[in-house]
PDB file of C-alpha atoms in Angstrom:
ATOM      1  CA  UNK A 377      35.281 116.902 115.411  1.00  0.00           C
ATOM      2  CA  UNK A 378      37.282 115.569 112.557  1.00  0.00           C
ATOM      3  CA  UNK A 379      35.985 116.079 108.942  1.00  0.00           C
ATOM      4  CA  UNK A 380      38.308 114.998 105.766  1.00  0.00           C
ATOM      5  CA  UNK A 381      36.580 115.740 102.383  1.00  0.00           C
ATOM      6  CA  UNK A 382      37.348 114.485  98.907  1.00  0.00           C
ATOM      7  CA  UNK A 383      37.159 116.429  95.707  1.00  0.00           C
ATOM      8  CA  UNK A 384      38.857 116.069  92.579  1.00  0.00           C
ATOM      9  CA  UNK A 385      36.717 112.501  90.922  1.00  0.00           C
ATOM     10  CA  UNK A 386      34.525 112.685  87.557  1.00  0.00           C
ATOM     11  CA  UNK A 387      35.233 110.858  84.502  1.00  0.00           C
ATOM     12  CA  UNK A 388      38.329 110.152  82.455  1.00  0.00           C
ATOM     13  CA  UNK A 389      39.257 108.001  80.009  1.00  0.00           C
ATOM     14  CA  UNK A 390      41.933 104.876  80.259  1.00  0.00           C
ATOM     15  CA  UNK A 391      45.398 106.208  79.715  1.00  0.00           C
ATOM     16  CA  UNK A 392      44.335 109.942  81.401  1.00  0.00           C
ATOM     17  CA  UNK A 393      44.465 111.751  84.528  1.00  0.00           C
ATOM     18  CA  UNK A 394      42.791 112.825  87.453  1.00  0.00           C
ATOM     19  CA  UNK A 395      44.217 114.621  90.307  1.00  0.00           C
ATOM     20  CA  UNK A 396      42.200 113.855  93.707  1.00  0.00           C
ATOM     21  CA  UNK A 397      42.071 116.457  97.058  1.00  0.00           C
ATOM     22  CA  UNK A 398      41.426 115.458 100.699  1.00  0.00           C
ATOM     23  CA  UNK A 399      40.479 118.607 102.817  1.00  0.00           C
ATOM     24  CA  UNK A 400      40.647 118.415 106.636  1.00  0.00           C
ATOM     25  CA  UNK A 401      38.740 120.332 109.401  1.00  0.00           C
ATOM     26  CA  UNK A 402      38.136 120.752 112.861  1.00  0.00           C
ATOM     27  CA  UNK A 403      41.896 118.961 113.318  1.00  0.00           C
ATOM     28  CA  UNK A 404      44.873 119.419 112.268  1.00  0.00           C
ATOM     29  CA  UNK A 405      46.647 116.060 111.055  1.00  0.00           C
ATOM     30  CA  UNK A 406      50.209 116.975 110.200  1.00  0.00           C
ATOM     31  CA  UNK A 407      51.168 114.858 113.021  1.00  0.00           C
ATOM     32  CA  UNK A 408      49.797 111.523 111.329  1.00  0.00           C
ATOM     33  CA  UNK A 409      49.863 109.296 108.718  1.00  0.00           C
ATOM     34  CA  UNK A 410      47.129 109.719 105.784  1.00  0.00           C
ATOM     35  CA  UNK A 411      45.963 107.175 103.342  1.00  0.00           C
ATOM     36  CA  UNK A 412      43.589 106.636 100.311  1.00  0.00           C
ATOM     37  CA  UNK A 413      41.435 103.601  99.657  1.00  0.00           C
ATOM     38  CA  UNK A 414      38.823 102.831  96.995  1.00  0.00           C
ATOM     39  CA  UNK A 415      35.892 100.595  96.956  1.00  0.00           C
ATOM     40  CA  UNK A 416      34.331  99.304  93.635  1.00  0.00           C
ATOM     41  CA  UNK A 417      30.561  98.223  93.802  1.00  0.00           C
ATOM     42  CA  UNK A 418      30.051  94.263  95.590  1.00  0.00           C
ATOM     43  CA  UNK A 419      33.925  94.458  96.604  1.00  0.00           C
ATOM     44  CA  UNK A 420      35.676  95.437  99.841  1.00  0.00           C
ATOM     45  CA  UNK A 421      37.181  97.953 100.346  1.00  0.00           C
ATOM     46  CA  UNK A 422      41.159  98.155  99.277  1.00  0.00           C
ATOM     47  CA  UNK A 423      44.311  99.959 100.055  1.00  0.00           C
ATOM     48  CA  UNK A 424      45.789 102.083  97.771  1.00  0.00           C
ATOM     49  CA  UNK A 425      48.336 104.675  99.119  1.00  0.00           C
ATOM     50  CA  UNK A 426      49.723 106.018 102.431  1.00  0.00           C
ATOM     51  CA  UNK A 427      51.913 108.712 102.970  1.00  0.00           C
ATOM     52  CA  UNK A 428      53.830 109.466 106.804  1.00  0.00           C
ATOM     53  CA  UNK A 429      52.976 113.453 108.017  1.00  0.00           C
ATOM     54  CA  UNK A 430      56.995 114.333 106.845  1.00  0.00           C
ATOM     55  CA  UNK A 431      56.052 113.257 103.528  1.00  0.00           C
ATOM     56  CA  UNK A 432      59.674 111.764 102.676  1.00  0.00           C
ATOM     57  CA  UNK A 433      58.144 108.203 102.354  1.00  0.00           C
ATOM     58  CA  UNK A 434      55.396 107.226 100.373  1.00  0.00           C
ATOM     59  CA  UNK A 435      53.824 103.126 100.473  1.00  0.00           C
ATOM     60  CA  UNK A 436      51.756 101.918  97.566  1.00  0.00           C
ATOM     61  CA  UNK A 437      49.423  99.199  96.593  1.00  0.00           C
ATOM     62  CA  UNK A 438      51.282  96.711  93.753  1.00  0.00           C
ATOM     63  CA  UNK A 439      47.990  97.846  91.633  1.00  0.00           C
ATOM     64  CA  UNK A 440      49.016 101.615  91.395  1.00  0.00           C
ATOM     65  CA  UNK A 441      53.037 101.227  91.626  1.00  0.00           C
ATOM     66  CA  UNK A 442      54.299 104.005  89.362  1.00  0.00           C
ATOM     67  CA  UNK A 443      50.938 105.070  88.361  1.00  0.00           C
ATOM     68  CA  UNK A 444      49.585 106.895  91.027  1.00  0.00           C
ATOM     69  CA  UNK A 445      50.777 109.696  93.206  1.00  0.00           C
ATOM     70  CA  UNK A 446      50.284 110.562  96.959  1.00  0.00           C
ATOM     71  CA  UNK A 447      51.722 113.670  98.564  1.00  0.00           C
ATOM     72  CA  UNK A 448      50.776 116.305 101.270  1.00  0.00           C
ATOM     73  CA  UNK A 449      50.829 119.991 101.980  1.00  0.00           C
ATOM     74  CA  UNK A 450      50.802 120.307 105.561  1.00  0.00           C
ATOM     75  CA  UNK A 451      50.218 123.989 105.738  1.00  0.00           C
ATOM     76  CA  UNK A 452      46.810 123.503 103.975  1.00  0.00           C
ATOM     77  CA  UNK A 453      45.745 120.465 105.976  1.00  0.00           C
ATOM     78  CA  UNK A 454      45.525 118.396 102.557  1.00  0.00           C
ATOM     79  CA  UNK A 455      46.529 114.780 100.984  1.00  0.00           C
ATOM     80  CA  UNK A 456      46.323 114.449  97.186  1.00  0.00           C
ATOM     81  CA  UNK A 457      46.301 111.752  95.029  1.00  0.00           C
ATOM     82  CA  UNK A 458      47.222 112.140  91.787  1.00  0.00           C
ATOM     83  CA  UNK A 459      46.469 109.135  89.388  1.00  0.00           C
ATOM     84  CA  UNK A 460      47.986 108.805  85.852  1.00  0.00           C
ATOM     85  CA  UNK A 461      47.319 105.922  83.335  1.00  0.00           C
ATOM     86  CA  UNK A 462      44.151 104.949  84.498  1.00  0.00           C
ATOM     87  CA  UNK A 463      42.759 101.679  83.764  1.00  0.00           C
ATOM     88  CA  UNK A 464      38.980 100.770  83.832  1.00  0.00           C
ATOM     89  CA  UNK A 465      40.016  98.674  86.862  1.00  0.00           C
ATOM     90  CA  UNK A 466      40.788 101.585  88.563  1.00  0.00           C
ATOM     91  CA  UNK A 467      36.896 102.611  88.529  1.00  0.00           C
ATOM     92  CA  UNK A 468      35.649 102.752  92.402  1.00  0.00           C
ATOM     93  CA  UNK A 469      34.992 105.815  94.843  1.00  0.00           C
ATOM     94  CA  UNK A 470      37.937 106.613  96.617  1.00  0.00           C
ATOM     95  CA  UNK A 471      38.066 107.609 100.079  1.00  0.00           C
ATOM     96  CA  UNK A 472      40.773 109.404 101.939  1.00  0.00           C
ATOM     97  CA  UNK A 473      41.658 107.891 105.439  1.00  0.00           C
ATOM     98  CA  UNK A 474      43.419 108.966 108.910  1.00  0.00           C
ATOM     99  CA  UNK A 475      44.326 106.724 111.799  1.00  0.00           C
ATOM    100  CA  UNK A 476      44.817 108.512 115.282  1.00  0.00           C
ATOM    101  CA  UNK A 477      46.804 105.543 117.608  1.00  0.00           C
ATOM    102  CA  UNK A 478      45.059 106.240 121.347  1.00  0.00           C
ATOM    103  CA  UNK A 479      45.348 104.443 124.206  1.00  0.00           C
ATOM    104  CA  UNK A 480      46.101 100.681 124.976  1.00  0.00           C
ATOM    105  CA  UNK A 481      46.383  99.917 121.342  1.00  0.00           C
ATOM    106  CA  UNK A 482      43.230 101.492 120.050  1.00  0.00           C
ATOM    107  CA  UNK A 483      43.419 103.287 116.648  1.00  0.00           C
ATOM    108  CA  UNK A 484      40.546 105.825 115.817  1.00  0.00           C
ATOM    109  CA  UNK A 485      40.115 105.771 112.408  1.00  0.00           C
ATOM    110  CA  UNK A 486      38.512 109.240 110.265  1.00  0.00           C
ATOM    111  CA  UNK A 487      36.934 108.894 106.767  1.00  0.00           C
ATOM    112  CA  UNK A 488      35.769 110.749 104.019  1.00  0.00           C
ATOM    113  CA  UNK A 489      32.413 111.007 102.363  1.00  0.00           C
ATOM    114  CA  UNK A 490      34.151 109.716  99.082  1.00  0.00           C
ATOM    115  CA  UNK A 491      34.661 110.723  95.455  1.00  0.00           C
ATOM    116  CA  UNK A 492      33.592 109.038  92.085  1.00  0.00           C
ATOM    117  CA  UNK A 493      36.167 107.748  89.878  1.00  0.00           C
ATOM    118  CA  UNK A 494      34.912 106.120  86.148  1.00  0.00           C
ATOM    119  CA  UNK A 495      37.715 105.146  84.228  1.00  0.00           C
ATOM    120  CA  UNK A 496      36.253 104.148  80.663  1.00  0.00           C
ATOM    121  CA  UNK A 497      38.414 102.090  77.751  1.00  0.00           C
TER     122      UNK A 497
END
């Protein structure tokens, strides 16, 4: 029922700028927590940002500390991510994330298809 959709990756080069979308459907998520991670090629998969649904708090990954961006507009159902000084390392396709808590500690976790970010030097 839940569908989150990425937009927003392509190619930049180290030092620029990319700004990255996350598009809901089928739920509304303003009442949870949403998150970004990114996954390079042979490595797992990492945590990079994660934003509460009131948006006043924001929790980063030591990697992207004052780098990278992640806010909300609840009245479109979207997360962004917006990523400044990029660094080769920061190559990987990024994926946005939301974790429902249910019943007797379960957590049902939603992901996106993933978008495509080359950083080049």
């Amino acid at each position: 029922q839940v569908q989150l959709v990425e937009s927003g990756g392509g190619l930049a080069q180290a030092g620029g700028s990319l700004r990255l979308s996350c598009a809901s459907s089928g739920r509304n998520f303003n009442n949870y927590a949403m998150g970004w991670f990114r996954q390079a090629p042979g490595k797992e998969r990492e945590f990079v940002a994660v934003i509460p649904s009131s948006g006043a708090t924001t929790y980063y990954a030591d990697f992207v500390k004052g780098r990278f961006t992640i806010s909300r507009d609840n009245a479109k159902n979207t997360v962004y991510l917006q990523m400044s000084s990029l660094k080769p390392d920061d190559t990987a396709v990024y994926y946005c994330h939301l974790a429902v808590p249910g019943d007797l500690g379960r957590v049902y976790d939603f992901w996106g298809q993933g978008t495509q970010v080359t950083v080049s030097s």
